Amino acid sequence: MRLILLGPPGSGKGTQAQRLVHRHGIVQLSTGEMLRAAVAAGTPVGLQAKEIMANGGLVPDEVVVGIIADRIEEPDAKKGFILDGFPRTVPQAEALDELLRKKHLKLDAVVELRVNESALLARVEKRAEETRARGEEVRLDDTPEVLTKRLAQYRSLTEPLIHYYSERRKLLTVDGMMTIEHVTREINRILTALGALEPKDHEDHAPKVAKKVARTVKKTAKKTAKAAKKAAKPARKAAKAPSRAKAAKKAAKKAPKKAARAANARKGAKTAKKAAKKLTKKRAKR
Ligand code: AMP
């Protein structure tokens, strides 16, 4: 996936880019970050950019285009990238088109984060506060004065890109005033609908996930069946109990009759014995 995030300073490009990186495993290419690193390292580009950046101006097109041209050649950019803060001018956009054309690469989409300008100052102040709280150095250009200048630059030099990409049917606009989570969801929804999220992103993991789910389901079913069998044991016993009780009751009911019959039989035998004795005596007398 190759994507451009477009929006004024403080619109959330960096935040959203990081979230996309996290989810889709592609790199974030932020020209602002690269330039800040160059300034910190004191490279020739850094020395050239330092003053311009501190004043809220734009670094010359050929400098940033050169940085991007080198960066997209690196192996980690092969799978795709999110451009954050580049292009910022029409000549930069044209140079990017040319770079991609030469490499036979396609730009999937340009996502514009649309925000109310009135919210930007508060956002940038918040970013500065959070940076300070983390004990990190606050950006020199995150001040109300420089922000005003950066916004003016955005309006005059970067905003024409909305028309540029809209004409090329690449532009998608997202309401950047929603929560961070909502904006991410909306971007993902758009990218999925576009088919920009390569099938790999979803399907590569699908068989693995399906197998895992099937394994878990099977395991759970086995466990459940075992537990059900165990639970059914006393129930089966209980189920047998009434029939046993019935049999006992029946037997108990029959018992007196049986006993009476036995007593009768015993009585009869006694009587018969007595009668036999009497008969023997009588015979003997005779
Ligand atoms: P950013 O971090 O994107 O807000 O960029 C910080 C500063 O770096 C900008 O105000 C510019 O001075 C410079 N910069 C970053 N990207 C570009 C670009 N594509 N073209 C010109 N200047 C840039």
CSV table of C-alpha atoms and ligand atoms in Angstrom, one decimal:
chain,number,residue,atom,x,y,z
A,1,MET,CA,0.0,0.0,0.0
A,2,ARG,CA,1.3,3.4,-0.9
A,3,LEU,CA,-0.5,6.3,0.7
A,4,ILE,CA,-0.3,10.0,1.2
A,5,LEU,CA,-1.6,11.7,4.3
A,6,LEU,CA,-2.5,15.3,3.6
A,7,GLY,CA,-3.5,17.9,6.1
A,8,PRO,CA,-2.4,21.1,7.9
A,9,PRO,CA,0.0,21.0,10.8
A,10,GLY,CA,-1.8,19.4,13.8
A,11,SER,CA,-4.4,17.6,11.8
A,12,GLY,CA,-3.2,14.2,13.1
A,13,LYS,CA,-1.2,13.0,10.1
A,14,GLY,CA,1.7,11.7,12.2
A,15,THR,CA,-0.6,10.0,14.7
A,16,GLN,CA,-2.7,8.3,12.0
A,17,ALA,CA,0.5,7.3,10.1
A,18,GLN,CA,1.9,5.6,13.1
A,19,ARG,CA,-1.4,3.7,13.6
A,20,LEU,CA,-1.4,2.5,10.0
A,21,VAL,CA,2.2,1.4,10.3
A,22,HIS,CA,1.4,-0.6,13.4
A,23,ARG,CA,-1.5,-2.3,11.7
A,24,HIS,CA,-0.2,-2.9,8.2
A,25,GLY,CA,3.5,-3.2,8.8
A,26,ILE,CA,4.5,-0.6,6.2
A,27,VAL,CA,6.8,2.3,6.8
A,28,GLN,CA,6.0,5.9,7.7
A,29,LEU,CA,8.0,8.4,5.7
A,30,SER,CA,7.8,11.7,7.4
A,31,THR,CA,10.0,14.4,5.7
A,32,GLY,CA,9.6,16.6,8.8
A,33,GLU,CA,11.1,13.8,11.0
A,34,MET,CA,13.9,13.2,8.5
A,35,LEU,CA,14.7,16.8,8.3
A,36,ARG,CA,14.7,17.1,12.2
A,37,ALA,CA,17.1,14.2,12.3
A,38,ALA,CA,19.3,15.8,9.7
A,39,VAL,CA,19.3,19.1,11.8
A,40,ALA,CA,20.2,17.1,14.9
A,41,ALA,CA,23.0,15.3,13.2
A,42,GLY,CA,24.3,18.5,11.6
A,43,THR,CA,24.4,17.1,8.1
A,44,PRO,CA,24.6,19.5,5.1
A,45,VAL,CA,20.9,19.1,4.5
A,46,GLY,CA,20.3,19.7,8.2
A,47,LEU,CA,22.3,22.9,8.2
A,48,GLN,CA,20.4,24.1,5.1
A,49,ALA,CA,17.0,23.3,6.6
A,50,LYS,CA,17.5,24.4,10.2
A,51,GLU,CA,16.7,28.1,9.9
A,52,ILE,CA,13.8,27.5,7.4
A,53,MET,CA,12.2,25.0,9.7
A,54,ALA,CA,12.5,27.2,12.8
A,55,ASN,CA,10.7,30.0,10.9
A,56,GLY,CA,7.9,27.8,9.6
A,57,GLY,CA,9.1,28.0,6.0
A,58,LEU,CA,9.3,25.2,3.4
A,59,VAL,CA,12.6,23.5,2.7
A,60,PRO,CA,13.4,23.7,-1.1
A,61,ASP,CA,11.6,21.1,-3.2
A,62,GLU,CA,14.8,19.6,-4.7
A,63,VAL,CA,16.0,18.9,-1.1
A,64,VAL,CA,12.9,17.0,0.1
A,65,VAL,CA,12.4,15.2,-3.3
A,66,GLY,CA,16.0,14.0,-3.0
A,67,ILE,CA,15.4,12.7,0.5
A,68,ILE,CA,12.3,10.8,-0.5
A,69,ALA,CA,13.8,9.4,-3.7
A,70,ASP,CA,16.6,7.8,-1.6
A,71,ARG,CA,14.3,6.7,1.1
A,72,ILE,CA,11.8,4.8,-1.0
A,73,GLU,CA,14.7,2.8,-2.5
A,74,GLU,CA,15.4,1.2,0.9
A,75,PRO,CA,14.3,-2.4,1.5
A,76,ASP,CA,11.8,-1.6,4.2
A,77,ALA,CA,9.8,0.6,1.8
A,78,LYS,CA,9.3,-2.2,-0.7
A,79,LYS,CA,6.1,-3.5,0.9
A,80,GLY,CA,4.6,0.0,0.9
A,81,PHE,CA,4.8,3.4,2.7
A,82,ILE,CA,2.8,6.2,4.1
A,83,LEU,CA,4.0,9.7,3.2
A,84,ASP,CA,3.4,12.1,6.0
A,85,GLY,CA,4.2,15.7,5.2
A,86,PHE,CA,5.3,15.0,1.6
A,87,PRO,CA,4.4,16.3,-1.0
A,88,ARG,CA,3.8,19.8,0.3
A,89,THR,CA,3.8,21.6,-3.1
A,90,VAL,CA,2.6,20.8,-6.6
A,91,PRO,CA,6.2,20.5,-7.9
A,92,GLN,CA,6.8,17.9,-5.2
A,93,ALA,CA,3.7,16.0,-6.2
A,94,GLU,CA,4.8,16.0,-9.8
A,95,ALA,CA,8.3,14.8,-8.8
A,96,LEU,CA,6.7,12.0,-6.8
A,97,ASP,CA,4.5,10.9,-9.8
A,98,GLU,CA,7.6,10.7,-11.9
A,99,LEU,CA,9.5,8.7,-9.3
A,100,LEU,CA,6.7,6.2,-8.9
A,101,ARG,CA,6.2,6.0,-12.7
A,102,LYS,CA,9.9,5.2,-13.2
A,103,LYS,CA,9.6,2.4,-10.6
A,104,HIS,CA,6.3,1.1,-12.0
A,105,LEU,CA,4.7,1.8,-8.7
A,106,LYS,CA,1.1,2.9,-8.1
A,107,LEU,CA,-0.1,5.4,-5.5
A,108,ASP,CA,-3.2,3.9,-3.9
A,109,ALA,CA,-4.7,7.0,-2.3
A,110,VAL,CA,-4.3,10.4,-0.8
A,111,VAL,CA,-6.2,10.8,2.4
A,112,GLU,CA,-6.9,14.4,3.3
A,113,LEU,CA,-7.6,15.0,7.0
A,114,ARG,CA,-9.9,17.9,7.1
A,115,VAL,CA,-10.0,19.9,10.3
A,116,ASN,CA,-11.2,23.2,11.6
A,117,GLU,CA,-8.4,25.7,11.7
A,118,SER,CA,-9.6,27.0,15.1
A,119,ALA,CA,-8.8,23.6,16.6
A,120,LEU,CA,-5.2,23.4,15.3
A,121,LEU,CA,-3.6,25.9,17.8
A,122,ALA,CA,-5.1,23.9,20.7
A,123,ARG,CA,-3.8,20.7,19.2
A,124,VAL,CA,-0.3,21.9,18.6
A,125,GLU,CA,-0.2,23.4,22.1
A,126,LYS,CA,-1.3,20.0,23.5
A,127,ARG,CA,1.4,18.3,21.5
A,128,ALA,CA,4.0,20.6,22.9
A,129,GLU,CA,2.7,20.0,26.4
A,130,GLU,CA,2.8,16.2,26.0
A,131,THR,CA,6.4,16.4,24.6
A,132,ARG,CA,7.5,18.5,27.6
A,133,ALA,CA,5.8,16.0,29.9
A,134,ARG,CA,7.8,13.1,28.4
A,135,GLY,CA,10.9,15.1,29.1
A,136,GLU,CA,11.6,15.6,25.4
A,137,GLU,CA,12.6,18.7,23.6
A,138,VAL,CA,9.7,20.7,22.2
A,139,ARG,CA,9.7,21.5,18.5
A,140,LEU,CA,10.9,25.0,17.8
A,141,ASP,CA,8.0,25.4,15.3
A,142,ASP,CA,5.3,24.3,17.7
A,143,THR,CA,4.6,27.9,18.9
A,144,PRO,CA,1.5,30.0,18.0
A,145,GLU,CA,3.6,32.5,15.9
A,146,VAL,CA,5.3,29.8,13.8
A,147,LEU,CA,2.1,27.8,13.5
A,148,THR,CA,0.3,30.9,12.0
A,149,LYS,CA,3.1,31.0,9.4
A,150,ARG,CA,2.9,27.3,8.7
A,151,LEU,CA,-0.8,27.5,8.2
A,152,ALA,CA,-0.4,30.3,5.7
A,153,GLN,CA,2.1,28.2,3.9
A,154,TYR,CA,-0.3,25.2,3.9
A,155,ARG,CA,-3.1,27.3,2.5
A,156,SER,CA,-1.1,28.8,-0.3
A,157,LEU,CA,1.3,26.0,-1.3
A,158,THR,CA,-0.1,22.7,0.0
A,159,GLU,CA,-3.9,23.1,-0.4
A,160,PRO,CA,-3.6,23.1,-4.2
A,161,LEU,CA,-2.7,19.5,-3.9
A,162,ILE,CA,-6.3,18.8,-2.9
A,163,HIS,CA,-7.3,19.8,-6.4
A,164,TYR,CA,-4.3,18.0,-7.9
A,165,TYR,CA,-5.2,14.6,-6.5
A,166,SER,CA,-8.9,15.1,-6.8
A,167,GLU,CA,-8.4,15.6,-10.6
A,168,ARG,CA,-6.4,12.3,-10.6
A,169,ARG,CA,-9.2,10.6,-8.7
A,170,LYS,CA,-6.9,9.8,-5.8
A,171,LEU,CA,-8.3,12.1,-3.1
A,172,LEU,CA,-10.4,10.8,-0.2
A,173,THR,CA,-11.4,13.2,2.5
A,174,VAL,CA,-11.8,12.2,6.2
A,175,ASP,CA,-13.2,14.3,9.0
A,176,GLY,CA,-10.2,14.9,11.1
A,177,MET,CA,-12.2,16.3,13.9
A,178,MET,CA,-13.4,12.9,15.0
A,179,THR,CA,-11.6,11.0,17.8
A,180,ILE,CA,-8.3,9.4,16.8
A,181,GLU,CA,-9.9,6.0,16.9
A,182,HIS,CA,-12.7,7.1,14.6
A,183,VAL,CA,-10.4,8.6,12.1
A,184,THR,CA,-8.3,5.4,12.0
A,185,ARG,CA,-11.4,3.3,11.5
A,186,GLU,CA,-12.6,5.6,8.8
A,187,ILE,CA,-9.2,5.5,7.0
A,188,ASN,CA,-9.1,1.7,7.2
A,189,ARG,CA,-12.7,1.4,6.0
A,190,ILE,CA,-11.9,3.6,3.0
A,191,LEU,CA,-8.7,1.7,2.2
A,192,THR,CA,-10.4,-1.6,2.4
A,193,ALA,CA,-13.2,-0.4,0.1
A,194,LEU,CA,-10.6,0.8,-2.3
A,195,GLY,CA,-8.8,-2.5,-2.2
A,196,ALA,CA,-5.7,-0.7,-1.2
A,197,LEU,CA,-5.1,-3.0,1.7
A,198,GLU,CA,-3.5,-5.8,-0.2
A,199,PRO,CA,-5.4,-9.1,0.2
A,200,LYS,CA,-2.2,-10.3,2.0
A,201,ASP,CA,-3.1,-8.0,4.9
A,202,HIS,CA,-6.2,-10.0,5.5
A,203,GLU,CA,-5.8,-13.3,3.9
A,204,ASP,CA,-2.2,-14.3,4.7
A,205,HIS,CA,-3.3,-14.8,8.3
A,206,ALA,CA,-6.7,-16.1,7.5
A,207,PRO,CA,-5.9,-19.9,7.1
A,208,LYS,CA,-3.7,-19.8,10.2
A,209,VAL,CA,-6.4,-18.0,12.1
A,210,ALA,CA,-9.1,-20.4,10.8
A,211,LYS,CA,-7.0,-23.4,11.7
A,212,LYS,CA,-6.4,-22.1,15.2
A,213,VAL,CA,-10.1,-21.3,15.6
A,214,ALA,CA,-11.0,-24.8,14.4
A,215,ARG,CA,-8.5,-26.3,16.8
A,216,THR,CA,-9.9,-24.3,19.7
A,217,VAL,CA,-13.5,-25.2,18.8
A,218,LYS,CA,-12.6,-28.9,18.6
A,219,LYS,CA,-10.8,-28.8,21.9
A,220,THR,CA,-13.6,-27.0,23.6
A,221,ALA,CA,-16.2,-29.4,22.1
A,222,LYS,CA,-14.1,-32.4,23.5
A,223,LYS,CA,-13.9,-30.7,26.9
A,224,THR,CA,-17.6,-29.9,26.9
A,225,ALA,CA,-18.5,-33.5,26.0
A,226,LYS,CA,-16.3,-34.9,28.8
A,227,ALA,CA,-17.8,-32.5,31.3
A,228,ALA,CA,-21.3,-33.3,30.1
A,229,LYS,CA,-20.7,-37.1,30.5
A,230,LYS,CA,-19.3,-36.5,34.0
A,231,ALA,CA,-22.3,-34.3,34.9
A,232,ALA,CA,-24.7,-36.9,33.5
A,233,LYS,CA,-23.3,-39.8,35.7
A,234,PRO,CA,-25.2,-38.8,38.8
A,235,ALA,CA,-28.2,-38.0,36.7
A,236,ARG,CA,-28.1,-41.5,35.1
A,237,LYS,CA,-27.8,-43.0,38.6
A,238,ALA,CA,-30.7,-40.8,39.7
A,239,ALA,CA,-32.6,-41.9,36.7
A,240,LYS,CA,-32.1,-45.5,37.6
A,241,ALA,CA,-33.0,-44.9,41.3
A,242,PRO,CA,-36.7,-44.5,40.8
A,243,SER,CA,-37.0,-47.8,38.9
A,244,ARG,CA,-35.0,-49.5,41.7
A,245,ALA,CA,-37.2,-47.9,44.3
A,246,LYS,CA,-40.3,-49.0,42.3
A,247,ALA,CA,-39.0,-52.6,42.3
A,248,ALA,CA,-38.3,-52.4,46.0
A,249,LYS,CA,-41.7,-51.0,46.7
A,250,LYS,CA,-43.3,-53.7,44.5
A,251,ALA,CA,-41.2,-56.3,46.4
A,252,ALA,CA,-42.2,-54.9,49.7
A,253,LYS,CA,-45.8,-55.0,48.6
A,254,LYS,CA,-45.5,-58.5,47.6
A,255,ALA,CA,-43.5,-59.5,50.8
A,256,PRO,CA,-46.5,-59.9,53.2
A,257,LYS,CA,-48.3,-62.1,50.7
A,258,LYS,CA,-45.1,-64.1,50.2
A,259,ALA,CA,-44.6,-64.3,53.9
A,260,ALA,CA,-48.2,-65.3,54.4
A,261,ARG,CA,-47.9,-67.9,51.7
A,262,ALA,CA,-44.8,-69.2,53.3
A,263,ALA,CA,-46.5,-69.3,56.7
A,264,ASN,CA,-49.4,-71.1,55.2
A,265,ALA,CA,-47.2,-73.5,53.6
A,266,ARG,CA,-45.3,-74.0,56.9
A,267,LYS,CA,-48.7,-74.4,58.7
A,268,GLY,CA,-49.9,-76.8,56.0
A,269,ALA,CA,-46.8,-78.9,56.4
A,270,LYS,CA,-47.2,-79.0,60.1
A,271,THR,CA,-50.8,-80.0,59.8
A,272,ALA,CA,-49.8,-82.6,57.3
A,273,LYS,CA,-47.1,-83.9,59.5
A,274,LYS,CA,-49.5,-84.1,62.5
A,275,ALA,CA,-52.1,-85.9,60.4
A,276,ALA,CA,-49.4,-88.3,59.2
A,277,LYS,CA,-48.3,-89.0,62.8
A,278,LYS,CA,-52.0,-89.6,63.9
A,279,LEU,CA,-52.5,-92.0,61.0
A,280,THR,CA,-49.3,-93.9,61.9
A,281,LYS,CA,-50.5,-94.2,65.5
A,282,LYS,CA,-53.9,-95.4,64.5
A,283,ARG,CA,-52.4,-98.0,62.2
A,284,ALA,CA,-50.2,-99.2,65.0
A,285,LYS,CA,-53.1,-99.6,67.4
A,286,ARG,CA,-54.9,-101.8,64.8
B,1,AMP,P1,6.3,18.5,9.8
B,1,AMP,O1,7.0,17.7,10.8
B,1,AMP,O2,5.7,17.7,8.7
B,1,AMP,O3,5.3,19.5,10.3
B,1,AMP,O4,7.4,19.4,9.1
B,1,AMP,C1,8.2,20.3,9.9
B,1,AMP,C2,8.9,21.3,8.9
B,1,AMP,O5,9.8,20.6,8.1
B,1,AMP,C3,8.0,22.0,8.0
B,1,AMP,O6,7.4,23.2,8.6
B,1,AMP,C4,9.0,22.4,6.9
B,1,AMP,O7,9.8,23.5,7.3
B,1,AMP,C5,9.8,21.2,6.8
B,1,AMP,N1,9.3,20.2,5.8
B,1,AMP,C6,8.8,19.0,6.1
B,1,AMP,N2,8.3,18.4,5.0
B,1,AMP,C7,8.5,19.2,4.0
B,1,AMP,C8,8.3,19.2,2.6
B,1,AMP,N3,7.7,18.2,2.0
B,1,AMP,N4,8.6,20.3,1.9
B,1,AMP,C9,9.2,21.3,2.4
B,1,AMP,N5,9.5,21.4,3.7
B,1,AMP,C10,9.1,20.4,4.5
